[in-house]
PDB file of C-alpha atoms in Angstrom:
ATOM      1  CA  MET A 245      60.680 -18.614   1.349  1.00 55.00           C
ATOM      2  CA  GLY A 246      60.512 -15.652  -1.088  1.00 68.00           C
ATOM      3  CA  ALA A 247      57.741 -17.432  -2.586  1.00 76.00           C
ATOM      4  CA  GLN A 248      55.713 -17.080   0.594  1.00 80.00           C
ATOM      5  CA  ILE A 249      56.393 -13.706   1.357  1.00 82.00           C
ATOM      6  CA  ARG A 250      55.086 -13.025  -2.407  1.00 85.00           C
ATOM      7  CA  VAL A 251      51.812 -15.062  -1.711  1.00 87.00           C
ATOM      8  CA  TYR A 252      51.525 -13.411   1.886  1.00 84.00           C
ATOM      9  CA  LYS A 253      52.133  -9.695  -0.285  1.00 87.00           C
ATOM     10  CA  ARG A 254      49.527 -10.546  -2.938  1.00 90.00           C
ATOM     11  CA  ARG A 255      46.902 -11.248  -0.163  1.00 90.00           C
ATOM     12  CA  ILE A 256      47.479  -7.974   1.437  1.00 91.00           C
ATOM     13  CA  LYS A 257      47.046  -5.966  -1.535  1.00 91.00           C
ATOM     14  CA  SER A 258      44.240  -7.762  -2.705  1.00 92.00           C
ATOM     15  CA  VAL A 259      42.423  -7.542   0.848  1.00 91.00           C
ATOM     16  CA  THR A 260      43.461  -3.676   0.880  1.00 92.00           C
ATOM     17  CA  ALA A 261      41.799  -3.442  -2.022  1.00 93.00           C
ATOM     18  CA  THR A 262      38.353  -4.849  -0.484  1.00 92.00           C
ATOM     19  CA  LYS A 263      38.859  -2.916   2.320  1.00 92.00           C
ATOM     20  CA  LYS A 264      39.151   0.290   0.238  1.00 92.00           C
ATOM     21  CA  ILE A 265      35.666  -0.727  -1.082  1.00 93.00           C
ATOM     22  CA  THR A 266      33.597  -1.861   1.883  1.00 91.00           C
ATOM     23  CA  LYS A 267      35.094   1.425   3.564  1.00 92.00           C
ATOM     24  CA  ALA A 268      33.439   3.554   0.909  1.00 92.00           C
ATOM     25  CA  MET A 269      30.395   1.694   0.795  1.00 91.00           C
ATOM     26  CA  GLU A 270      29.921   2.038   4.539  1.00 90.00           C
ATOM     27  CA  MET A 271      30.290   5.823   3.999  1.00 91.00           C
ATOM     28  CA  ILE A 272      27.872   5.903   1.169  1.00 91.00           C
ATOM     29  CA  ALA A 273      25.215   4.037   3.231  1.00 90.00           C
ATOM     30  CA  ALA A 274      25.862   6.256   6.590  1.00 88.00           C
ATOM     31  CA  SER A 275      24.831   9.549   4.374  1.00 87.00           C
ATOM     32  CA  ARG A 276      22.288   8.358   3.244  1.00 89.00           C
ATOM     33  CA  ILE A 277      20.605   7.084   6.226  1.00 88.00           C
ATOM     34  CA  VAL A 278      20.027  10.685   7.327  1.00 87.00           C
ATOM     35  CA  LYS A 279      17.757  11.528   4.231  1.00 88.00           C
ATOM     36  CA  ALA A 280      16.189   8.331   5.122  1.00 89.00           C
ATOM     37  CA  GLN A 281      15.344   9.144   8.519  1.00 88.00           C
ATOM     38  CA  ARG A 282      14.261  12.287   7.700  1.00 89.00           C
ATOM     39  CA  GLN A 283      11.847  10.991   5.183  1.00 90.00           C
ATOM     40  CA  VAL A 284      10.377   8.466   7.529  1.00 89.00           C
ATOM     41  CA  ALA A 285       9.553  11.171   9.808  1.00 89.00           C
ATOM     42  CA  ALA A 286       7.969  13.447   7.702  1.00 89.00           C
ATOM     43  CA  SER A 287       5.657  10.443   6.238  1.00 88.00           C
ATOM     44  CA  THR A 288       4.866   8.737   9.576  1.00 87.00           C
ATOM     45  CA  PRO A 289       2.475  11.792  10.742  1.00 88.00           C
ATOM     46  CA  TYR A 290       0.355  11.734   7.428  1.00 85.00           C
ATOM     47  CA  SER A 291      -0.018   8.260   7.463  1.00 85.00           C
ATOM     48  CA  SER A 292      -0.995   8.114  10.993  1.00 85.00           C
ATOM     49  CA  GLU A 293      -3.648  10.525  10.707  1.00 83.00           C
ATOM     50  CA  LEU A 294      -4.846   9.554   7.445  1.00 83.00           C
ATOM     51  CA  THR A 295      -5.421   6.089   9.113  1.00 81.00           C
ATOM     52  CA  ARG A 296      -7.041   7.677  12.267  1.00 80.00           C
ATOM     53  CA  ALA A 297      -9.157   9.895   9.601  1.00 77.00           C
ATOM     54  CA  VAL A 298     -10.477   6.780   7.634  1.00 79.00           C
ATOM     55  CA  LYS A 299     -11.365   5.105  10.773  1.00 77.00           C
ATOM     56  CA  ALA A 300     -13.226   8.122  11.855  1.00 75.00           C
ATOM     57  CA  VAL A 301     -15.579   8.097   8.706  1.00 75.00           C
ATOM     58  CA  ALA A 302     -15.786   4.425   8.637  1.00 72.00           C
ATOM     59  CA  THR A 303     -17.054   4.545  12.653  1.00 72.00           C
ATOM     60  CA  GLY A 304     -19.252   6.966  11.887  1.00 65.00           C
ATOM     61  CA  SER A 305     -21.512   6.181   9.493  1.00 66.00           C
ATOM     62  CA  THR A 306     -23.598   3.048   8.929  1.00 67.00           C
ATOM     63  CA  THR A 307     -21.914   2.760   4.737  1.00 69.00           C
ATOM     64  CA  THR A 308     -20.927  -1.037   4.232  1.00 72.00           C
ATOM     65  CA  HIS A 309     -17.499  -0.535   2.249  1.00 73.00           C
ATOM     66  CA  PRO A 310     -15.127  -3.152   0.676  1.00 72.00           C
ATOM     67  CA  LEU A 311     -12.115  -2.120   2.003  1.00 74.00           C
ATOM     68  CA  THR A 312     -13.440  -1.518   5.473  1.00 77.00           C
ATOM     69  CA  THR A 313     -15.792  -4.821   5.559  1.00 78.00           C
ATOM     70  CA  GLU A 314     -14.342  -8.243   6.762  1.00 80.00           C
ATOM     71  CA  ALA A 315     -15.387 -11.372   4.349  1.00 79.00           C
ATOM     72  CA  GLU A 316     -17.301 -13.875   6.219  1.00 81.00           C
ATOM     73  CA  ASN A 317     -15.066 -16.864   5.285  1.00 86.00           C
ATOM     74  CA  PRO A 318     -11.747 -15.194   3.964  1.00 87.00           C
ATOM     75  CA  VAL A 319     -10.334 -17.738   1.479  1.00 91.00           C
ATOM     76  CA  ARG A 320      -7.506 -15.586  -0.440  1.00 92.00           C
ATOM     77  CA  SER A 321      -4.940 -13.265   1.233  1.00 93.00           C
ATOM     78  CA  ALA A 322      -2.198 -10.930  -0.884  1.00 94.00           C
ATOM     79  CA  VAL A 323       0.877 -10.742   1.028  1.00 96.00           C
ATOM     80  CA  LEU A 324       3.068  -7.693  -0.379  1.00 96.00           C
ATOM     81  CA  LEU A 325       6.981  -8.468   0.684  1.00 97.00           C
ATOM     82  CA  VAL A 326       9.552  -5.469   0.774  1.00 96.00           C
ATOM     83  CA  THR A 327      12.889  -6.749   0.264  1.00 96.00           C
ATOM     84  CA  SER A 328      15.776  -4.908  -1.636  1.00 94.00           C
ATOM     85  CA  ASP A 329      17.545  -4.497  -4.748  1.00 94.00           C
ATOM     86  CA  ARG A 330      21.023  -5.114  -4.145  1.00 91.00           C
ATOM     87  CA  GLY A 331      22.890  -7.240  -1.416  1.00 89.00           C
ATOM     88  CA  LEU A 332      25.578  -6.499   1.191  1.00 89.00           C
ATOM     89  CA  ALA A 333      23.395  -5.710   3.370  1.00 89.00           C
ATOM     90  CA  GLY A 334      23.611  -8.522   5.654  1.00 88.00           C
ATOM     91  CA  GLY A 335      20.535 -10.905   6.558  1.00 91.00           C
ATOM     92  CA  TYR A 336      18.373  -7.414   5.949  1.00 93.00           C
ATOM     93  CA  SER A 337      16.401  -9.043   3.167  1.00 94.00           C
ATOM     94  CA  SER A 338      16.526 -12.518   4.617  1.00 94.00           C
ATOM     95  CA  ASN A 339      14.974 -11.470   7.689  1.00 95.00           C
ATOM     96  CA  ALA A 340      12.224 -10.004   5.763  1.00 95.00           C
ATOM     97  CA  ILE A 341      11.773 -12.924   3.848  1.00 96.00           C
ATOM     98  CA  LYS A 342      11.800 -15.454   6.977  1.00 96.00           C
ATOM     99  CA  ALA A 343       9.146 -13.047   8.349  1.00 95.00           C
ATOM    100  CA  ALA A 344       6.839 -13.330   5.420  1.00 95.00           C
ATOM    101  CA  GLU A 345       7.185 -17.301   5.364  1.00 95.00           C
ATOM    102  CA  ALA A 346       6.287 -17.232   9.022  1.00 95.00           C
ATOM    103  CA  LEU A 347       2.833 -14.971   7.726  1.00 95.00           C
ATOM    104  CA  THR A 348       2.379 -17.276   4.655  1.00 95.00           C
ATOM    105  CA  GLU A 349       2.197 -20.616   7.171  1.00 95.00           C
ATOM    106  CA  ARG A 350      -0.239 -18.490   9.473  1.00 94.00           C
ATOM    107  CA  LEU A 351      -2.380 -17.814   6.938  1.00 94.00           C
ATOM    108  CA  ARG A 352      -2.448 -21.189   4.820  1.00 94.00           C
ATOM    109  CA  ALA A 353      -2.961 -22.688   8.707  1.00 94.00           C
ATOM    110  CA  GLU A 354      -6.472 -20.503   8.620  1.00 92.00           C
ATOM    111  CA  GLY A 355      -7.062 -22.278   5.443  1.00 92.00           C
ATOM    112  CA  LYS A 356      -6.480 -19.211   2.795  1.00 93.00           C
ATOM    113  CA  GLU A 357      -4.683 -19.215  -0.086  1.00 93.00           C
ATOM    114  CA  VAL A 358      -1.732 -16.424  -0.324  1.00 94.00           C
ATOM    115  CA  VAL A 359      -1.277 -14.804  -3.246  1.00 94.00           C
ATOM    116  CA  PRO A 360       2.557 -13.082  -3.187  1.00 95.00           C
ATOM    117  CA  TYR A 361       3.653  -9.495  -4.384  1.00 96.00           C
ATOM    118  CA  ILE A 362       6.807  -8.723  -4.238  1.00 96.00           C
ATOM    119  CA  VAL A 363       9.002  -5.478  -3.919  1.00 96.00           C
ATOM    120  CA  GLY A 364      12.996  -6.042  -4.603  1.00 94.00           C
ATOM    121  CA  ARG A 365      15.194  -8.339  -6.556  1.00 95.00           C
ATOM    122  CA  LYS A 366      16.201 -10.039  -3.506  1.00 95.00           C
ATOM    123  CA  GLY A 367      13.105 -11.511  -2.273  1.00 94.00           C
ATOM    124  CA  LEU A 368      11.942 -12.106  -6.322  1.00 95.00           C
ATOM    125  CA  ALA A 369      15.115 -14.156  -6.703  1.00 95.00           C
ATOM    126  CA  TYR A 370      14.035 -16.271  -3.529  1.00 95.00           C
ATOM    127  CA  TYR A 371      10.751 -17.004  -5.159  1.00 95.00           C
ATOM    128  CA  SER A 372      11.968 -17.536  -8.490  1.00 94.00           C
ATOM    129  CA  PHE A 373      14.725 -19.978  -7.319  1.00 94.00           C
ATOM    130  CA  ARG A 374      11.938 -21.817  -5.552  1.00 93.00           C
ATOM    131  CA  GLU A 375       9.791 -21.807  -9.048  1.00 92.00           C
ATOM    132  CA  ARG A 376       6.866 -20.230  -6.798  1.00 93.00           C
ATOM    133  CA  LYS A 377       4.062 -18.309  -8.706  1.00 93.00           C
ATOM    134  CA  VAL A 378       4.399 -14.517  -7.966  1.00 93.00           C
ATOM    135  CA  THR A 379       1.418 -12.491  -8.968  1.00 93.00           C
ATOM    136  CA  GLU A 380       3.450  -8.894  -9.843  1.00 94.00           C
ATOM    137  CA  SER A 381       6.631  -7.981  -8.891  1.00 95.00           C
ATOM    138  CA  TRP A 382       8.639  -3.940  -8.684  1.00 96.00           C
ATOM    139  CA  THR A 383      12.222  -3.408  -8.833  1.00 95.00           C
ATOM    140  CA  GLY A 384      14.711  -0.715  -8.976  1.00 92.00           C
ATOM    141  CA  PHE A 385      14.036   1.916  -6.326  1.00 93.00           C
ATOM    142  CA  THR A 386      14.189  -0.162  -2.922  1.00 92.00           C
ATOM    143  CA  ASP A 387      17.039   2.324  -1.987  1.00 89.00           C
ATOM    144  CA  LYS A 388      15.156   5.618  -3.012  1.00 91.00           C
ATOM    145  CA  PRO A 389      11.445   5.194  -2.843  1.00 94.00           C
ATOM    146  CA  THR A 390       8.965   8.022  -4.180  1.00 93.00           C
ATOM    147  CA  TYR A 391       5.515   8.224  -4.110  1.00 93.00           C
ATOM    148  CA  ALA A 392       4.892   7.432  -7.362  1.00 94.00           C
ATOM    149  CA  ASP A 393       6.385   4.015  -6.776  1.00 95.00           C
ATOM    150  CA  ALA A 394       3.675   3.504  -3.765  1.00 94.00           C
ATOM    151  CA  LYS A 395       0.901   4.385  -6.264  1.00 94.00           C
ATOM    152  CA  ARG A 396       2.266   2.219  -8.737  1.00 94.00           C
ATOM    153  CA  ILE A 397       1.913  -1.002  -6.404  1.00 95.00           C
ATOM    154  CA  ALA A 398      -1.171   0.348  -4.722  1.00 94.00           C
ATOM    155  CA  ALA A 399      -3.038   0.101  -7.627  1.00 93.00           C
ATOM    156  CA  PRO A 400      -3.318  -3.562  -8.423  1.00 93.00           C
ATOM    157  CA  LEU A 401      -3.393  -4.336  -4.915  1.00 94.00           C
ATOM    158  CA  ILE A 402      -6.624  -2.181  -4.346  1.00 91.00           C
ATOM    159  CA  GLU A 403      -8.067  -3.810  -7.576  1.00 91.00           C
ATOM    160  CA  ALA A 404      -7.484  -7.313  -6.315  1.00 91.00           C
ATOM    161  CA  VAL A 405      -9.309  -6.443  -3.004  1.00 89.00           C
ATOM    162  CA  LEU A 406     -12.164  -4.868  -4.788  1.00 87.00           C
ATOM    163  CA  THR A 407     -12.429  -7.772  -7.103  1.00 88.00           C
ATOM    164  CA  ASP A 408     -14.347 -11.009  -6.170  1.00 86.00           C
ATOM    165  CA  THR A 409     -12.272 -14.029  -5.252  1.00 83.00           C
ATOM    166  CA  ALA A 410     -14.265 -16.159  -7.707  1.00 81.00           C
ATOM    167  CA  GLU A 411     -13.028 -13.962 -10.287  1.00 86.00           C
ATOM    168  CA  GLY A 412      -9.345 -13.848  -9.178  1.00 85.00           C
ATOM    169  CA  GLY A 413      -9.608 -11.317  -6.200  1.00 89.00           C
ATOM    170  CA  VAL A 414      -8.326 -11.338  -2.479  1.00 92.00           C
ATOM    171  CA  ASP A 415     -10.160 -10.934   0.701  1.00 91.00           C
ATOM    172  CA  GLU A 416      -7.222  -9.522   2.459  1.00 92.00           C
ATOM    173  CA  LEU A 417      -3.851  -7.381   1.984  1.00 94.00           C
ATOM    174  CA  HIS A 418      -1.151  -7.945   4.780  1.00 95.00           C
ATOM    175  CA  ILE A 419       2.385  -6.403   3.882  1.00 96.00           C
ATOM    176  CA  VAL A 420       5.781  -7.312   5.359  1.00 96.00           C
ATOM    177  CA  PHE A 421       8.561  -4.832   5.558  1.00 96.00           C
ATOM    178  CA  THR A 422      11.577  -3.872   8.057  1.00 95.00           C
ATOM    179  CA  GLU A 423      10.547  -1.265  10.531  1.00 93.00           C
ATOM    180  CA  PHE A 424      13.510   1.125  11.360  1.00 92.00           C
ATOM    181  CA  VAL A 425      13.875   1.216  14.986  1.00 89.00           C
ATOM    182  CA  SER A 426      17.399   3.100  15.503  1.00 86.00           C
ATOM    183  CA  MET A 427      20.702   2.496  13.577  1.00 85.00           C
ATOM    184  CA  MET A 428      21.470  -0.891  15.357  1.00 86.00           C
ATOM    185  CA  THR A 429      17.989  -2.110  15.513  1.00 89.00           C
ATOM    186  CA  GLN A 430      15.930  -3.024  12.560  1.00 92.00           C
ATOM    187  CA  THR A 431      12.814  -5.229  12.908  1.00 94.00           C
ATOM    188  CA  PRO A 432      10.936  -7.349  10.448  1.00 95.00           C
ATOM    189  CA  ILE A 433       7.001  -6.729  10.877  1.00 93.00           C
ATOM    190  CA  ASP A 434       4.086  -8.024   9.233  1.00 93.00           C
ATOM    191  CA  ASP A 435       0.612  -5.499   8.917  1.00 92.00           C
ATOM    192  CA  ARG A 436      -2.588  -6.137   7.390  1.00 91.00           C
ATOM    193  CA  LEU A 437      -3.496  -3.217   5.604  1.00 90.00           C
ATOM    194  CA  LEU A 438      -6.837  -4.319   4.530  1.00 86.00           C
ATOM    195  CA  PRO A 439      -9.717  -4.394   5.368  1.00 86.00           C
ATOM    196  CA  LEU A 440      -8.933  -1.736   7.782  1.00 78.00           C
ATOM    197  CA  SER A 441      -9.358  -2.795  11.517  1.00 71.00           C
ATOM    198  CA  LEU A 442     -11.539  -0.750  13.400  1.00 64.00           C
ATOM    199  CA  ALA A 443     -10.987  -2.335  16.497  1.00 59.00           C
ATOM    200  CA  GLY A 444      -8.975  -0.454  18.963  1.00 48.00           C
ATOM    201  CA  SER A 445      -5.622  -1.425  20.678  1.00 38.00           C
ATOM    202  CA  LYS A 446      -5.195  -3.844  23.438  1.00 36.00           C
ATOM    203  CA  GLU A 447      -4.651  -0.775  25.649  1.00 35.00           C
ATOM    204  CA  GLN A 448      -8.095   0.283  24.716  1.00 37.00           C
ATOM    205  CA  GLU A 449      -9.858  -2.718  25.067  1.00 38.00           C
ATOM    206  CA  ASP A 450      -8.210  -3.004  28.494  1.00 43.00           C
ATOM    207  CA  GLY A 451      -9.608   0.188  29.396  1.00 43.00           C
ATOM    208  CA  ALA A 452      -6.425   1.632  30.051  1.00 42.00           C
ATOM    209  CA  THR A 453      -6.930   4.733  27.238  1.00 45.00           C
ATOM    210  CA  THR A 454     -10.087   5.598  25.182  1.00 50.00           C
ATOM    211  CA  GLU A 455      -9.099   7.289  21.566  1.00 53.00           C
ATOM    212  CA  LEU A 456     -11.936   9.555  20.749  1.00 56.00           C
ATOM    213  CA  LEU A 457     -12.775   9.770  16.933  1.00 54.00           C
ATOM    214  CA  PRO A 458     -14.014  12.978  15.709  1.00 57.00           C
ATOM    215  CA  LEU A 459     -17.579  12.999  14.461  1.00 63.00           C
ATOM    216  CA  TYR A 460     -18.046  14.222  10.682  1.00 63.00           C
ATOM    217  CA  ASP A 461     -21.112  15.296   8.369  1.00 68.00           C
ATOM    218  CA  PHE A 462     -20.199  13.449   4.997  1.00 67.00           C
ATOM    219  CA  GLU A 463     -20.618  15.512   1.835  1.00 70.00           C
ATOM    220  CA  PRO A 464     -21.655  13.873  -0.815  1.00 70.00           C
ATOM    221  CA  SER A 465     -21.872  10.568   1.287  1.00 72.00           C
ATOM    222  CA  ALA A 466     -19.884   8.428   3.331  1.00 71.00           C
ATOM    223  CA  GLU A 467     -19.277   6.204   0.605  1.00 76.00           C
ATOM    224  CA  ASP A 468     -17.871   8.705  -1.763  1.00 79.00           C
ATOM    225  CA  VAL A 469     -15.775   9.954   1.308  1.00 77.00           C
ATOM    226  CA  LEU A 470     -14.189   6.325   1.897  1.00 78.00           C
ATOM    227  CA  ASP A 471     -13.695   5.830  -2.162  1.00 79.00           C
ATOM    228  CA  ALA A 472     -11.763   8.884  -2.413  1.00 81.00           C
ATOM    229  CA  LEU A 473      -9.790   8.154   1.068  1.00 81.00           C
ATOM    230  CA  LEU A 474      -9.005   4.452   1.106  1.00 82.00           C
ATOM    231  CA  PRO A 475      -6.749   4.511  -2.071  1.00 85.00           C
ATOM    232  CA  ARG A 476      -4.744   7.615  -0.311  1.00 89.00           C
ATOM    233  CA  TYR A 477      -4.576   5.255   3.078  1.00 89.00           C
ATOM    234  CA  VAL A 478      -3.257   2.287   1.286  1.00 91.00           C
ATOM    235  CA  GLU A 479      -0.929   4.535  -0.679  1.00 92.00           C
ATOM    236  CA  SER A 480       0.474   6.467   2.510  1.00 92.00           C
ATOM    237  CA  ARG A 481       0.622   3.395   4.238  1.00 92.00           C
ATOM    238  CA  ILE A 482       3.086   1.685   1.745  1.00 95.00           C
ATOM    239  CA  TYR A 483       5.289   5.136   1.064  1.00 95.00           C
ATOM    240  CA  ASN A 484       5.664   4.582   4.432  1.00 93.00           C
ATOM    241  CA  ALA A 485       6.587   1.027   4.582  1.00 94.00           C
ATOM    242  CA  LEU A 486       9.140   1.515   1.697  1.00 95.00           C
ATOM    243  CA  LEU A 487      10.593   4.295   3.196  1.00 94.00           C
ATOM    244  CA  GLN A 488      11.108   2.479   6.416  1.00 93.00           C
ATOM    245  CA  ALA A 489      12.648  -0.475   4.705  1.00 95.00           C
ATOM    246  CA  ALA A 490      15.085   2.072   2.812  1.00 94.00           C
ATOM    247  CA  ALA A 491      16.171   3.332   5.604  1.00 93.00           C
ATOM    248  CA  SER A 492      16.984  -0.607   7.593  1.00 94.00           C
ATOM    249  CA  GLU A 493      18.518  -1.516   4.229  1.00 94.00           C
ATOM    250  CA  HIS A 494      20.683   1.425   4.524  1.00 93.00           C
ATOM    251  CA  ALA A 495      21.404   0.863   7.946  1.00 92.00           C
ATOM    252  CA  ALA A 496      22.260  -2.677   7.833  1.00 93.00           C
ATOM    253  CA  ARG A 497      24.329  -2.000   4.789  1.00 92.00           C
ATOM    254  CA  ARG A 498      26.292   0.601   6.724  1.00 92.00           C
ATOM    255  CA  ARG A 499      26.790  -1.998   9.865  1.00 91.00           C
ATOM    256  CA  ALA A 500      27.605  -4.983   7.455  1.00 92.00           C
ATOM    257  CA  MET A 501      30.366  -2.677   5.765  1.00 93.00           C
ATOM    258  CA  LYS A 502      31.614  -1.777   8.476  1.00 92.00           C
ATOM    259  CA  SER A 503      32.258  -5.056   9.846  1.00 91.00           C
ATOM    260  CA  ALA A 504      33.765  -6.043   6.705  1.00 92.00           C
ATOM    261  CA  THR A 505      35.932  -3.301   6.709  1.00 92.00           C
ATOM    262  CA  ASP A 506      37.098  -4.168  10.539  1.00 92.00           C
ATOM    263  CA  ASN A 507      37.473  -7.673   9.257  1.00 93.00           C
ATOM    264  CA  ALA A 508      39.820  -6.667   6.597  1.00 92.00           C
ATOM    265  CA  GLU A 509      41.771  -4.608   8.990  1.00 92.00           C
ATOM    266  CA  GLU A 510      42.521  -7.578  10.755  1.00 93.00           C
ATOM    267  CA  LEU A 511      43.004 -10.014   7.979  1.00 92.00           C
ATOM    268  CA  ILE A 512      45.728  -7.474   6.971  1.00 92.00           C
ATOM    269  CA  LYS A 513      47.420  -7.303  10.102  1.00 91.00           C
ATOM    270  CA  SER A 514      47.433 -11.073  10.467  1.00 91.00           C
ATOM    271  CA  LEU A 515      48.824 -11.254   7.145  1.00 90.00           C
ATOM    272  CA  THR A 516      51.874  -8.935   7.742  1.00 90.00           C
ATOM    273  CA  ARG A 517      52.422 -10.389  10.838  1.00 90.00           C
ATOM    274  CA  LEU A 518      53.331 -13.598   8.840  1.00 87.00           C
ATOM    275  CA  ALA A 519      55.197 -11.995   6.143  1.00 86.00           C
ATOM    276  CA  ASN A 520      57.314 -10.538   8.629  1.00 86.00           C
ATOM    277  CA  ALA A 521      57.814 -13.734  10.223  1.00 85.00           C
ATOM    278  CA  ALA A 522      58.668 -15.186   6.952  1.00 80.00           C
ATOM    279  CA  ARG A 523      60.957 -12.266   5.826  1.00 80.00           C
ATOM    280  CA  GLN A 524      62.599 -12.610   9.329  1.00 82.00           C
ATOM    281  CA  ALA A 525      62.760 -16.544   9.030  1.00 78.00           C
ATOM    282  CA  ASP A 526      64.544 -16.521   5.319  1.00 74.00           C
ATOM    283  CA  ILE A 527      66.857 -13.551   6.577  1.00 78.00           C
ATOM    284  CA  THR A 528      67.905 -16.129   9.939  1.00 79.00           C
ATOM    285  CA  GLN A 529      68.306 -18.624   7.125  1.00 75.00           C
ATOM    286  CA  GLU A 530      70.649 -16.480   5.026  1.00 75.00           C
ATOM    287  CA  ILE A 531      72.814 -15.701   7.771  1.00 80.00           C
ATOM    288  CA  SER A 532      73.062 -18.997   8.983  1.00 78.00           C
ATOM    289  CA  GLU A 533      74.140 -20.015   5.360  1.00 72.00           C
ATOM    290  CA  ILE A 534      76.621 -17.226   5.270  1.00 80.00           C
ATOM    291  CA  VAL A 535      78.249 -18.137   8.842  1.00 75.00           C
ATOM    292  CA  GLY A 536      78.116 -21.832   7.948  1.00 75.00           C
ATOM    293  CA  GLY A 537      79.705 -21.444   4.820  1.00 74.00           C
ATOM    294  CA  SER A 538      82.197 -19.023   6.198  1.00 72.00           C
ATOM    295  CA  SER A 539      83.337 -21.764   8.760  1.00 73.00           C
ATOM    296  CA  ALA A 540      83.640 -24.569   6.721  1.00 71.00           C
ATOM    297  CA  LEU A 541      85.769 -21.920   3.948  1.00 71.00           C
ATOM    298  CA  ALA A 542      87.955 -21.220   7.216  1.00 71.00           C
ATOM    299  CA  ASP A 543      88.278 -24.973   8.281  1.00 68.00           C
ATOM    300  CA  ALA A 544      89.238 -25.732   4.552  1.00 69.00           C
ATOM    301  CA  THR A 545      91.793 -23.207   4.630  1.00 71.00           C
ATOM    302  CA  ALA A 546      93.362 -24.276   8.228  1.00 67.00           C
ATOM    303  CA  GLY A 547      93.638 -27.848   7.134  1.00 64.00           C
ATOM    304  CA  SER A 548      95.446 -27.042   4.082  1.00 61.00           C
ATOM    305  CA  ASP A 549      98.030 -25.185   6.085  1.00 58.00           C
TER     306      ASP A 549
END
């Protein structure tokens, strides 16, 4: 019985050490969420207004630009998947990967070849394990992305869109990332970045609302303006997606670590009850042995008399 008590004590000690780690990770993730939320809130208006400006330029001119013109028969689509570099974040990365897989199946059903680009070690490991070709990947910054990271990602993607498909280019650019809705809700979504869709939303199509875009005079030309704006548009959209994903990653990790900490506490309570029961049984057995020995000794003494 004493050996069993020692086993319970070792398990309690081990679970307690794990609980300290998960609690620390929970607190770190909680502290980082606040900063990530502020960055998302700061970048979203810029990204939205830049998108609106690009749409205004594109719709207010007769210029045909490769980044805003739909291909007649698109055959290749680039998909940028944003995952995390680290684990212990629940289903954060796996949910983003599932959304990318669904998008890939949809694009292939339309007869398009999918060209994957990956952000984060988790997504890269998923593709590597299945021996899938990845055109380009970026790692090491998913929890703290910067605008420089977004520019580094955007450059080869824009080049791929500008390159003819016969020479290895693509007709479309899609991005899959996790949108930060709230501390409890993070939703994987896919969005097409290029060619830029100039159509209005469903509400606008139904006539409920109408977005009035400003009129511009272009100097030196609308094409030059688009050449300058569209790279910034792609960079800002990717940067906002990286920030949304980072905030979602911290929220998912905080939730996962809180759940792990709670489970550790419950396990410690359960092991403590089992250890106490084993100790009580050991004490009861010792008392029974003492009483039995005493009775046997008393009987032996009485018999000798």
